[in-house]
Coordinates of C-alpha atoms in Angstrom, one line a residue:
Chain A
X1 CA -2.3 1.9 26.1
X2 CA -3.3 -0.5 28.7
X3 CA -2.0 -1.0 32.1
X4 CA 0.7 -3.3 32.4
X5 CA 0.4 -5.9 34.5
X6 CA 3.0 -5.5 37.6
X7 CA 3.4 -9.4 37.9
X8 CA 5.2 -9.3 34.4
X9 CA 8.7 -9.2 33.5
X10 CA 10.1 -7.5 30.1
X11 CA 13.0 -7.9 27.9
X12 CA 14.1 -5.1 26.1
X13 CA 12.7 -6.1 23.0
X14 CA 9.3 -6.0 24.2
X15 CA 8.6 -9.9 25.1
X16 CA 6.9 -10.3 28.5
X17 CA 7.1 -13.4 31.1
X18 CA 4.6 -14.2 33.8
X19 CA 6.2 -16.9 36.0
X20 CA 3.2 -19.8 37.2
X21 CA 3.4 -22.5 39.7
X22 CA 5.7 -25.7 39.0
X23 CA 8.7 -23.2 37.4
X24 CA 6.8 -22.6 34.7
X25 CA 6.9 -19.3 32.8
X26 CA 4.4 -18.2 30.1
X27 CA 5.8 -15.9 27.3
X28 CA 4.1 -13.2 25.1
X29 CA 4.9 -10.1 23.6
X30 CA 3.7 -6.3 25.3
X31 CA 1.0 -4.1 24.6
X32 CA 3.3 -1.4 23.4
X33 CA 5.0 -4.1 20.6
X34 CA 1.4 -4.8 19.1
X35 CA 0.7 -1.2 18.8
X36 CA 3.8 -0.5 16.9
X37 CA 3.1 -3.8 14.8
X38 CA -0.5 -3.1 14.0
X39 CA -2.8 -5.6 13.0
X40 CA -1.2 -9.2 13.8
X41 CA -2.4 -11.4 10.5
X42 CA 0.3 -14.3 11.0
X43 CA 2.0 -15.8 13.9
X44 CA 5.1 -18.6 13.9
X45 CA 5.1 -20.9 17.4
X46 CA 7.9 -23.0 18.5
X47 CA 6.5 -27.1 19.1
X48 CA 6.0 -27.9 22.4
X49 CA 9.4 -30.1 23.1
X50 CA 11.6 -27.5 21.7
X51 CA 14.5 -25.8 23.8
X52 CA 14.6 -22.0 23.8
X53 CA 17.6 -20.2 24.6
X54 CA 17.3 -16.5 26.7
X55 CA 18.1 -13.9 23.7
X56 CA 18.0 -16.1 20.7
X57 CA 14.9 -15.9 18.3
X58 CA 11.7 -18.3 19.1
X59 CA 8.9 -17.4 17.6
X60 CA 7.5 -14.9 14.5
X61 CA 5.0 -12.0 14.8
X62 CA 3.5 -10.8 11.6
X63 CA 1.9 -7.9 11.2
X64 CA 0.2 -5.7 8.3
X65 CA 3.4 -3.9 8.0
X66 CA 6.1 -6.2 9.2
X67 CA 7.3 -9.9 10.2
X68 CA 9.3 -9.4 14.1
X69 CA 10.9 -12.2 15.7
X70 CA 10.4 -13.0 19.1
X71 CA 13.2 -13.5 21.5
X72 CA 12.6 -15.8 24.2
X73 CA 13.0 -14.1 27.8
X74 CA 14.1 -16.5 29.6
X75 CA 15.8 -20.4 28.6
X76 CA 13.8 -23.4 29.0
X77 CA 11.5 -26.5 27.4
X78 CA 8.5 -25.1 25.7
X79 CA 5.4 -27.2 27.3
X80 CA 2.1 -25.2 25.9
X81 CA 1.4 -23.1 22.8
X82 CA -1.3 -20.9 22.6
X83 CA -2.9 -23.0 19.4
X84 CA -5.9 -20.4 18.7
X85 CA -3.4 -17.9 17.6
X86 CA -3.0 -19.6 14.6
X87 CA -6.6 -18.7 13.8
X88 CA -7.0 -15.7 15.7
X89 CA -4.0 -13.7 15.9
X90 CA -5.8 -10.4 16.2
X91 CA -6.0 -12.0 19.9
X92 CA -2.4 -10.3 20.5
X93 CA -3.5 -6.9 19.7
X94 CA -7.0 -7.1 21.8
X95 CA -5.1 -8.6 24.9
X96 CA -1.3 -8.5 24.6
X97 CA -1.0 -9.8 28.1
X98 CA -3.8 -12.4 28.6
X99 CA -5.1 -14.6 25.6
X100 CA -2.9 -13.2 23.6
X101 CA 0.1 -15.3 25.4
X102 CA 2.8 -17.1 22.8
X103 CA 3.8 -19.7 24.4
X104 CA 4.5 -21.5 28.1
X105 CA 7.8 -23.1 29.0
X106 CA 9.8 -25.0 31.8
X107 CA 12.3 -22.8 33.3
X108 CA 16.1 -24.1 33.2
X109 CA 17.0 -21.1 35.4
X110 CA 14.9 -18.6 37.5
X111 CA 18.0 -16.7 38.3
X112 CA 17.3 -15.9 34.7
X113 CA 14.7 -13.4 35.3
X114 CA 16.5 -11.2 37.4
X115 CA 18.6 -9.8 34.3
X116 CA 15.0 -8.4 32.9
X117 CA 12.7 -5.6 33.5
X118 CA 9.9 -4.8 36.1
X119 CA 6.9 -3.6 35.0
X120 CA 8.0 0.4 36.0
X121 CA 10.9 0.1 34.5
X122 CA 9.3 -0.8 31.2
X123 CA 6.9 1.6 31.5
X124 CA 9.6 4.0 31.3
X125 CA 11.6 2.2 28.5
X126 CA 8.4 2.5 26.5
X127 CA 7.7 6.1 27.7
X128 CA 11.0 7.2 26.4
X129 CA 10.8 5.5 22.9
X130 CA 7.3 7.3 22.6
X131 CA 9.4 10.7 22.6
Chain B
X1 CA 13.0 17.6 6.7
X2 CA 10.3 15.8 5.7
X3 CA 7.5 17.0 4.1
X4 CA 3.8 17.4 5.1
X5 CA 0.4 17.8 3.4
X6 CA -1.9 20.6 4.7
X7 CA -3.7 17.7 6.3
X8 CA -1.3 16.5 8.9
X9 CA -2.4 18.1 11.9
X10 CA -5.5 17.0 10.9
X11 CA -4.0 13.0 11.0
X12 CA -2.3 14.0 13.9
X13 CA -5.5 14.9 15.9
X14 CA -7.2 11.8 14.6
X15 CA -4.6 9.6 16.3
X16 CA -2.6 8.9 13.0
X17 CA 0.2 6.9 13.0
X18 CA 2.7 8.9 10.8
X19 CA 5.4 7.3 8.5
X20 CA 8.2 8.4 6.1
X21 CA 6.5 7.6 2.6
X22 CA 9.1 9.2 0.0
X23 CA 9.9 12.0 2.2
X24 CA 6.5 12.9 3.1
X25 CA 5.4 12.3 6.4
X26 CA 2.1 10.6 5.9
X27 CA -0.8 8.7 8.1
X28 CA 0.1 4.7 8.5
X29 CA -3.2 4.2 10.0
X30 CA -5.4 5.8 12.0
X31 CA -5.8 2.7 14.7
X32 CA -6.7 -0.9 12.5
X33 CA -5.3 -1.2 9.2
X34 CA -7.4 -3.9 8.6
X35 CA -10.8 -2.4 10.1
X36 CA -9.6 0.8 7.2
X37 CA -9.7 -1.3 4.2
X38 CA -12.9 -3.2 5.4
X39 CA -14.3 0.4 5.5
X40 CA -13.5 1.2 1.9
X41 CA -14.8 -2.6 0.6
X42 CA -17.9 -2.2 2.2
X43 CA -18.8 1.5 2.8
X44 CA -16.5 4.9 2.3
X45 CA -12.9 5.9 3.2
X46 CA -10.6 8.4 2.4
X47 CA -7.1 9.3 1.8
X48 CA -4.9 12.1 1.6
X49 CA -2.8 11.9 -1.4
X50 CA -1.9 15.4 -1.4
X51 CA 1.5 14.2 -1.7
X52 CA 1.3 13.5 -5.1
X53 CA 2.1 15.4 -7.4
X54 CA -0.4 17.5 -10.0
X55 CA 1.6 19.0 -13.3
X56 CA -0.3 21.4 -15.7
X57 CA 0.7 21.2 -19.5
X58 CA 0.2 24.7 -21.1
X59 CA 0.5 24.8 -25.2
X60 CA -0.7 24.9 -28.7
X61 CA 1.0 21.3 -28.9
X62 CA 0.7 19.2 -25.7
X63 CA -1.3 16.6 -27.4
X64 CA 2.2 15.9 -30.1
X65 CA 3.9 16.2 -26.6
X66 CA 2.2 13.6 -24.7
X67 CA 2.1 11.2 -27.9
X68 CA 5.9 11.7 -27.4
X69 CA 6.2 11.4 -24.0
X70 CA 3.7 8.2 -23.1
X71 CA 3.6 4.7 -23.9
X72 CA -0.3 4.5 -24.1
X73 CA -1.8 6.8 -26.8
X74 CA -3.4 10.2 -25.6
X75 CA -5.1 9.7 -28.7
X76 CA -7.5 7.8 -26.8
X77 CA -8.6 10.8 -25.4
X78 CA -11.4 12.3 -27.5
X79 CA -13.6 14.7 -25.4
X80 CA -12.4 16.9 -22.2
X81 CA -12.9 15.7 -18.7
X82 CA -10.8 11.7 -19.8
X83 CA -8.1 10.2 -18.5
X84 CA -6.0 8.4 -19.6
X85 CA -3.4 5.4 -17.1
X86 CA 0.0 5.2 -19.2
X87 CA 4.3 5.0 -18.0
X88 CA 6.4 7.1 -18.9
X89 CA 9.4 5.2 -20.2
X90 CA 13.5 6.2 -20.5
X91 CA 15.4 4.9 -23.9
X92 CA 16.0 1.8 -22.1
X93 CA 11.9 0.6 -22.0
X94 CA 12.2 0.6 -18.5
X95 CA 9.5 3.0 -16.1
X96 CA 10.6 6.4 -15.4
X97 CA 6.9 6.9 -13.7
X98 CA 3.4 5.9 -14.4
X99 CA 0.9 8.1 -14.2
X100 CA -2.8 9.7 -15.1
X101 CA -3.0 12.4 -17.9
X102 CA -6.4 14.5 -17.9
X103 CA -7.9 16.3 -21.0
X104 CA -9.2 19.6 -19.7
X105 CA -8.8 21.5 -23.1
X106 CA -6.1 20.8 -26.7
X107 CA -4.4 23.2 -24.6
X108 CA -4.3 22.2 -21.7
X109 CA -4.0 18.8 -20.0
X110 CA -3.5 17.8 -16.3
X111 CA -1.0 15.1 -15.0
X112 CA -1.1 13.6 -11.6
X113 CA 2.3 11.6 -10.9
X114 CA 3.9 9.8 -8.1
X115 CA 5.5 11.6 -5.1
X116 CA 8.8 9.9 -4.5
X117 CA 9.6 10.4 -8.3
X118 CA 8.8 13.9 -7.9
X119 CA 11.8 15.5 -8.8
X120 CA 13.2 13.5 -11.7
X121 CA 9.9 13.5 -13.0
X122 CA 10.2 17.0 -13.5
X123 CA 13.0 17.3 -14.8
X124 CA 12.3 14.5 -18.0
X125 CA 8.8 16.4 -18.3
X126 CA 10.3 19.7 -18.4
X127 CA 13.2 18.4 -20.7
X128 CA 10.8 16.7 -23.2
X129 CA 8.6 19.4 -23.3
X130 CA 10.7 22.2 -24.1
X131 CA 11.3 21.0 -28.0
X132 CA 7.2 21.3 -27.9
X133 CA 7.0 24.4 -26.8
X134 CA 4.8 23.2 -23.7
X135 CA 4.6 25.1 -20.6
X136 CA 5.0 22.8 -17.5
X137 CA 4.0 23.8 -14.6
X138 CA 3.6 22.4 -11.1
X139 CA 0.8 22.8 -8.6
X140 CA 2.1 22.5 -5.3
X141 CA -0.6 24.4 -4.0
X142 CA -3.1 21.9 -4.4
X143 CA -4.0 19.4 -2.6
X144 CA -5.3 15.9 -3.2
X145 CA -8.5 13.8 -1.2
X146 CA -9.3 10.2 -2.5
X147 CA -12.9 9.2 -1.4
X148 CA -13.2 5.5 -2.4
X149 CA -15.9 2.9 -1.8
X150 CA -19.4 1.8 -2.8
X151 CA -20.9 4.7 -0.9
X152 CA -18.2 7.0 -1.2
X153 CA -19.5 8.6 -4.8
X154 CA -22.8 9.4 -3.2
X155 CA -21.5 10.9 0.0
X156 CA -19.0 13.3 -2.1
X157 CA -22.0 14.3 -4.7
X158 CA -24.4 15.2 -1.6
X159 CA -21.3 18.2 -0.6
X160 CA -21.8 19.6 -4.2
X161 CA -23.4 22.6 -5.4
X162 CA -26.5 21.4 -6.1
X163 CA -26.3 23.0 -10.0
X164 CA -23.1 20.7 -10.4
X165 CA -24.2 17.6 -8.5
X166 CA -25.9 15.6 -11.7
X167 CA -23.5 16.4 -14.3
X168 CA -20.3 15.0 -11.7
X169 CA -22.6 12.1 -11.0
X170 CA -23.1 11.4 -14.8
X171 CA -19.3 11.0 -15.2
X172 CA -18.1 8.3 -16.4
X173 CA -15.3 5.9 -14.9
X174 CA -12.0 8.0 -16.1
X175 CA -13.3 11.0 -16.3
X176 CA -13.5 14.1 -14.5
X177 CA -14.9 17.4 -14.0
X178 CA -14.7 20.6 -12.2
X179 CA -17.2 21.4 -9.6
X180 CA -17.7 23.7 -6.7
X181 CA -17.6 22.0 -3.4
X182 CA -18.3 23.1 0.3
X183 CA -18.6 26.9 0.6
X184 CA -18.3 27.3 -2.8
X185 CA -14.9 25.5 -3.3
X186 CA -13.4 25.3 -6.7
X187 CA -12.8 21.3 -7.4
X188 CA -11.9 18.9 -9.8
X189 CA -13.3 15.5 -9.3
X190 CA -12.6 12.7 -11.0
X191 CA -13.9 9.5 -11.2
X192 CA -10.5 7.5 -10.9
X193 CA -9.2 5.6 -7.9
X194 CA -6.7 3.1 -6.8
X195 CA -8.6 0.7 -4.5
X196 CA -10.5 -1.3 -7.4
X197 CA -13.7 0.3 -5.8
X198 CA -16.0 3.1 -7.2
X199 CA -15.2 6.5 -5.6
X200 CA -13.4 9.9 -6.3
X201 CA -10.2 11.3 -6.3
X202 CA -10.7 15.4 -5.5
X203 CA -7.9 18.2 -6.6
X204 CA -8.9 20.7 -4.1
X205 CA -7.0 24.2 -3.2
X206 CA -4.6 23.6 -0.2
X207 CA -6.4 26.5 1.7
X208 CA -9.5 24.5 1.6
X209 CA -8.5 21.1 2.0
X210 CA -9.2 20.7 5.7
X211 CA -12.4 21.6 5.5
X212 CA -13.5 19.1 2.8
X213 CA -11.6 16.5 4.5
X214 CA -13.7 17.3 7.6
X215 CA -17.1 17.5 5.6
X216 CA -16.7 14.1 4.8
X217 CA -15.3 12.9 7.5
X218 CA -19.0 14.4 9.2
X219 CA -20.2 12.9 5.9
X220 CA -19.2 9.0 7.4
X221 CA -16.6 8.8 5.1
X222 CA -13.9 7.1 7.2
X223 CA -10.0 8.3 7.2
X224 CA -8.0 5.8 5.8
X225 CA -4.2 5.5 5.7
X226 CA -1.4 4.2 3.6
X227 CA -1.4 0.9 4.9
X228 CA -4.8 0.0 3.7
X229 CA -4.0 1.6 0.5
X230 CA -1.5 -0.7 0.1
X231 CA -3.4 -4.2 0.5
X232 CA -6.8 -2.2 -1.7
X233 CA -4.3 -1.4 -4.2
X234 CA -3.1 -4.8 -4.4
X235 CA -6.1 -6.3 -4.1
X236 CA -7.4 -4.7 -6.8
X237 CA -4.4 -5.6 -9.2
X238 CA -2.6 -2.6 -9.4
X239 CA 0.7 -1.6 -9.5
X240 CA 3.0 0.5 -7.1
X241 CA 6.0 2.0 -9.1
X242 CA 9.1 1.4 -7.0
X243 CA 7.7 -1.8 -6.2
X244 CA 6.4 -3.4 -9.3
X245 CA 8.6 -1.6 -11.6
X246 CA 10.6 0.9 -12.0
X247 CA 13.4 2.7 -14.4
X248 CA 15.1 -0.9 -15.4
X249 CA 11.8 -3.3 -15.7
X250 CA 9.8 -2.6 -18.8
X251 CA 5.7 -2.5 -19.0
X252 CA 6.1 -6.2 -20.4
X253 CA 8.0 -7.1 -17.3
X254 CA 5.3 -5.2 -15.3
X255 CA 2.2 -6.4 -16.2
X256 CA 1.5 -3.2 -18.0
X257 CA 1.3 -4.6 -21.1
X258 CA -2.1 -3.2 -21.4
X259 CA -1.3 -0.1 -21.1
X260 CA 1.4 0.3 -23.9
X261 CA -0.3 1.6 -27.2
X262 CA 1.6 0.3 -30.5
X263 CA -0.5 2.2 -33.0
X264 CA 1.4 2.9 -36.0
X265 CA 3.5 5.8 -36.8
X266 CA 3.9 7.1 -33.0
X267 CA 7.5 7.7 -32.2
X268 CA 7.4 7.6 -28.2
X269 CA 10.0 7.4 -25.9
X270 CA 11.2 3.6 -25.4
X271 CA 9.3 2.2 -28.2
X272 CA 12.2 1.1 -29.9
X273 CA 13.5 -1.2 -27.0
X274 CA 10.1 -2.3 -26.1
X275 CA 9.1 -3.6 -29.8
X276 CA 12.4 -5.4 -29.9
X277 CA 11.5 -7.3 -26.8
X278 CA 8.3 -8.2 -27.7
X279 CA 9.5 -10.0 -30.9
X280 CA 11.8 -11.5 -28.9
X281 CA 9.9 -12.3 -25.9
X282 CA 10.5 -10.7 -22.6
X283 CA 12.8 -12.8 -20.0
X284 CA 10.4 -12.1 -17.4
X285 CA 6.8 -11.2 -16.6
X286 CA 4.7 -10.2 -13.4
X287 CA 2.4 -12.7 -12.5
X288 CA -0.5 -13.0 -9.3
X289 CA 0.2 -15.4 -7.1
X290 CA -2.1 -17.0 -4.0
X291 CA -0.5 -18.8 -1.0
X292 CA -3.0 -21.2 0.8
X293 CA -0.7 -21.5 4.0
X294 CA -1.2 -19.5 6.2
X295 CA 1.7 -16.6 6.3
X296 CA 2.5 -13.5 4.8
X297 CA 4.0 -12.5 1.3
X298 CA 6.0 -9.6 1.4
X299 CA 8.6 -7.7 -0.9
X300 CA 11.4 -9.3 -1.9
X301 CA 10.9 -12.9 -0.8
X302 CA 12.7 -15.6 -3.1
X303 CA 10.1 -17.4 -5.4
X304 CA 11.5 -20.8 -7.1
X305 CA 9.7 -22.2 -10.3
X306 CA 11.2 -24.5 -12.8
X307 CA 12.6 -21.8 -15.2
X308 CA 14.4 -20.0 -12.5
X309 CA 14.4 -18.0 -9.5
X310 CA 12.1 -15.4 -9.0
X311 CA 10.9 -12.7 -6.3
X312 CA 7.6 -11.3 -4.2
X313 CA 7.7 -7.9 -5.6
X314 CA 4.8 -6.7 -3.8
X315 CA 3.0 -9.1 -1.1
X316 CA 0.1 -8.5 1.6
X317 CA -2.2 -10.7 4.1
X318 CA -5.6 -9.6 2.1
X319 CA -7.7 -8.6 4.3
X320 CA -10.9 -9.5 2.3
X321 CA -9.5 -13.3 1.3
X322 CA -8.3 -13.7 4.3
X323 CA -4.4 -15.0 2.9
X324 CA -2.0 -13.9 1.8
X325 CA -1.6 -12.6 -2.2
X326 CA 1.1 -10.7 -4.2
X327 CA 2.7 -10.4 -7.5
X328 CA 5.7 -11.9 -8.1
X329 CA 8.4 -11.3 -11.0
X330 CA 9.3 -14.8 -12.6
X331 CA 11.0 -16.2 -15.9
X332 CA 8.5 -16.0 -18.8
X333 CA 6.0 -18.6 -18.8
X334 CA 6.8 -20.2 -15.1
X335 CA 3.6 -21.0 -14.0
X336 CA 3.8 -24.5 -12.4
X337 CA 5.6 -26.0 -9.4
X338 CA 5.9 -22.3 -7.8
X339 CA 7.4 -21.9 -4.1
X340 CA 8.5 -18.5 -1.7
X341 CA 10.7 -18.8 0.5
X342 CA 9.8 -17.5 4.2
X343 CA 12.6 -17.9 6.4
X344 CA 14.0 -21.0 4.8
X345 CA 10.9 -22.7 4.0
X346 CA 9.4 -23.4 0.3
X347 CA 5.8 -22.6 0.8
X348 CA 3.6 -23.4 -2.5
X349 CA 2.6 -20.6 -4.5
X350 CA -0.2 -20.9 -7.1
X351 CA -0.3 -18.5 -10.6
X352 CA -3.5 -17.0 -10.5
X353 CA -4.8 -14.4 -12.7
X354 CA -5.6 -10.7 -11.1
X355 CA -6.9 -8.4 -9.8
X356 CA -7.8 -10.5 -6.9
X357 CA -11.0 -8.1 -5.5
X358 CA -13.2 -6.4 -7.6
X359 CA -15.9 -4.5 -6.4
X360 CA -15.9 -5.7 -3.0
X361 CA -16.2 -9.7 -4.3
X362 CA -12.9 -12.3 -4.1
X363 CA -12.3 -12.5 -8.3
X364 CA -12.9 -15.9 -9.8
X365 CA -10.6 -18.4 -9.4
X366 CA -8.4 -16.7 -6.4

């Protein structure tokens, strides 16, 4: 298991946020979801332009073993996807929270990000679903 | 409670990533999937299948028996050591299991049958058999190690005795033998597999099942887990009961066609039902199908043809294609126009005939 990053936020569900310059946010999913996923063979973007909505289902994951939606983290206009996933989306399990990013959007809200997880806190969420 | 092999501390230590298969509690992988079936394509893996389950037949007439109880003909079967692939069918036609039948003697021959069907398994053996007069008797206290892969054959014959190493490696595909092993362990190998690559599958005793596993693992033959059985088996064309078929599809529904025997004057079980059909034409049939965008097919997706509606009854991302493949169960004789359904979008789907990998190499026309 890698270090998480402590600039990241989490949602429950295992989707990460890194907040940039300009109120833009970046989106991907953690370390921990690709290990449970195993190897990533497919992945479903949204098109930059679309609106995502905090909680409702953006993007697809698929595994080996499994298709997992993504929810987005936080609400906003999707303005960069990460296009060599769609070649290479064993990227998500070699670096869940650097090339491995899903998707970059404009924030509606940055009050938004309060209602999620610090890196420590995920850490623990994770901890106690390992046991 | 689920149930383990003699070999799960063994995954455990390795880093396994256990699952509930059928009640066992059985390696996923052991880290990459992917990196697990590549092994077996190109080099040597194994797997523990000590889950599954190895039945002895005892008796003067297990050969009228098993002429009774399979659709293929253990007639086929002419000298000891061959095996023999056939279902076992209900009244209905429709696959109670399917499963391998050894000749070791005319009194005495070896089944190997699924784990989750276990226990009703069993029960229709032992139910069956009783008007034979055949003994059936379960060997829980074996276990079961499938070396498979281009080098796998060799690395397994090196651990022999070396008085038994050139008859095993004389063996022919389907047939086995016994053999003494590491130390002097009693084994039976045979030369059967369900990867679509060269290899062994080893009945070993539980007690020394560990150590065998670790001799080849020192061997470099790599521990490989369900998940990779899963896209070699499909690769390879061949089918996963529960999946593919089960107690209400029949062998002509299956693919499995092959594998039924018609030969005159054998009264099986089911043979009634499945002649009718096959005068009449089965309403559906199993068919391979390739998507070229990119996605995954998985179990239970909606497949549209022109005859009907259809489903993915067993779909994968193949690792050694590089897209995704499956089988898919379809009105007879739909073949053109074919489309799955992933999450509300009609991907095409073209009818290809399988297996899809043989011997490490994409088949021809996949």
């Amino acid at each position: 298991m890698s270090e998480i990053p402590g600039d990241l936020k989490f949602q429950k569900s295992h989707e990460w946020v890194r907040v940039e310059d300009g109120g833009r946010a970046r989106v991907g999913i953690s370390d921990h979801a690709q290990g449970l996923l195993g190897d990533l063979v497919y992945v479903e973007l949204p098109k930059v332009g679309d609106r995502v909505e905090a909680g409702a289902g953006c993007a697809v994951v698929e595994s080996v073993k499994a298709a997992s939606d993504v929810y987005a983290p936080v609400s906003g206009e999707v303005v960069e996807v990460n296009e060599a996933l769609v070649d290479k989306p064993e990227t998500i399990n070699e670096d869940a929270y650097g090339d491995g990013w899903l998707f970059a959007i404009r924030l509606d809200d940055p009050d938004e990000l309060d209602a999620l997880l610090g890196a420590d806190d995920y850490a623990e969420l994770v901890e106690n679903d390992e046991h | 409670m689920t149930k383990q092999t003699i070999l799960n501390a063994t995954h455990r230590a390795a880093g396994a990533k256990m699952v509930d298969f059928g009640g066992w509690d059985m390696p996923l992988n052991y880290g990459s999937q992917i990196e697990e079936h590549h092994a077996v394509r190109r080099d040597a893996g194994m797997f523990d299948v000590s889950h599954m389950t190895v039945v002895d037949l005892h008796g003067a007439r297990c050969r009228e028996f098993l002429r009774h109880l399979l659709a293929n003909d253990i007639g086929k079967l002419k000298k000891p050591g061959k095996a023999l692939y056939s279902c076992m069918l209900n009244e209905r036609g429709g696959v109670i299991d399917d499963l391998i039948t050894y000749f070791l003697a005319e009194d005495r021959f070896r089944m190997v049958v699924n784990a989750a069907t276990r226990d009703k398994d069993l029960a229709w053996i032992g139910m069956q058999a009783a008007a034979f007069g055949v003994d059936v008797r379960e060997r829980p206290e074996l276990a079961m190690i499938a070396a498979q892969g281009p080098n796998a054959r060799a690395r397994v014959l090196a651990l022999l005795d070396a008085d038994d190493r050139e008859r095993v490696e004389r063996l022919g595909r389907f047939a086995a033998a016994e053999a003494r092993g590491p130390g002097g362990m009693p084994l039976f190998v045979a030369r059967t597999g369900y990867t679509g690559e060269d290899g062994f599958e080893i009945v070993v005793p539980e007690h020394n099942a560990v150590a065998l596993w670790n001799a080849l693992a020192a061997s470099g033959v790599r521990p490989a887990g369900l998940g990779a059985r899963d896209t070699l088996r499909l690769e390879a064309g061949m089918n996963l009961y529960g999946q593919d078929m089960d107690e209400d599809v029949t062998p002509w529904e299956a693919g499995l066609g092959w594998t039924v025997s018609l030969d005159e004057g054998r009264d099986f079980i089911g043979r009634a039902v499945l002649e009718k059909q096959k005068a009449a034409g089965a309403p559906r049939e199993m068919i391979g199908v390739v998507m070229e965008d990119k996605g995954v097919l998985r179990h239970g997706q909606r497949v549209v043809t022109r005859q009907g509606e259809g489903e993915i009854v067993s779909g994968i991302f193949s690792p050694t294609l590089g897209k995704a493949v499956g089988f898919a169960r379809v009105p007879a004789g739909a073949r053109e126009g074919l489309h799955v359904d992933i999450r509300g979008r009609e991907l095409p789907l073209r009818a290809v005939k399988y297996p899809f990998v043989r011997d490490g190499k994409p088949c021809e026309g996949i």
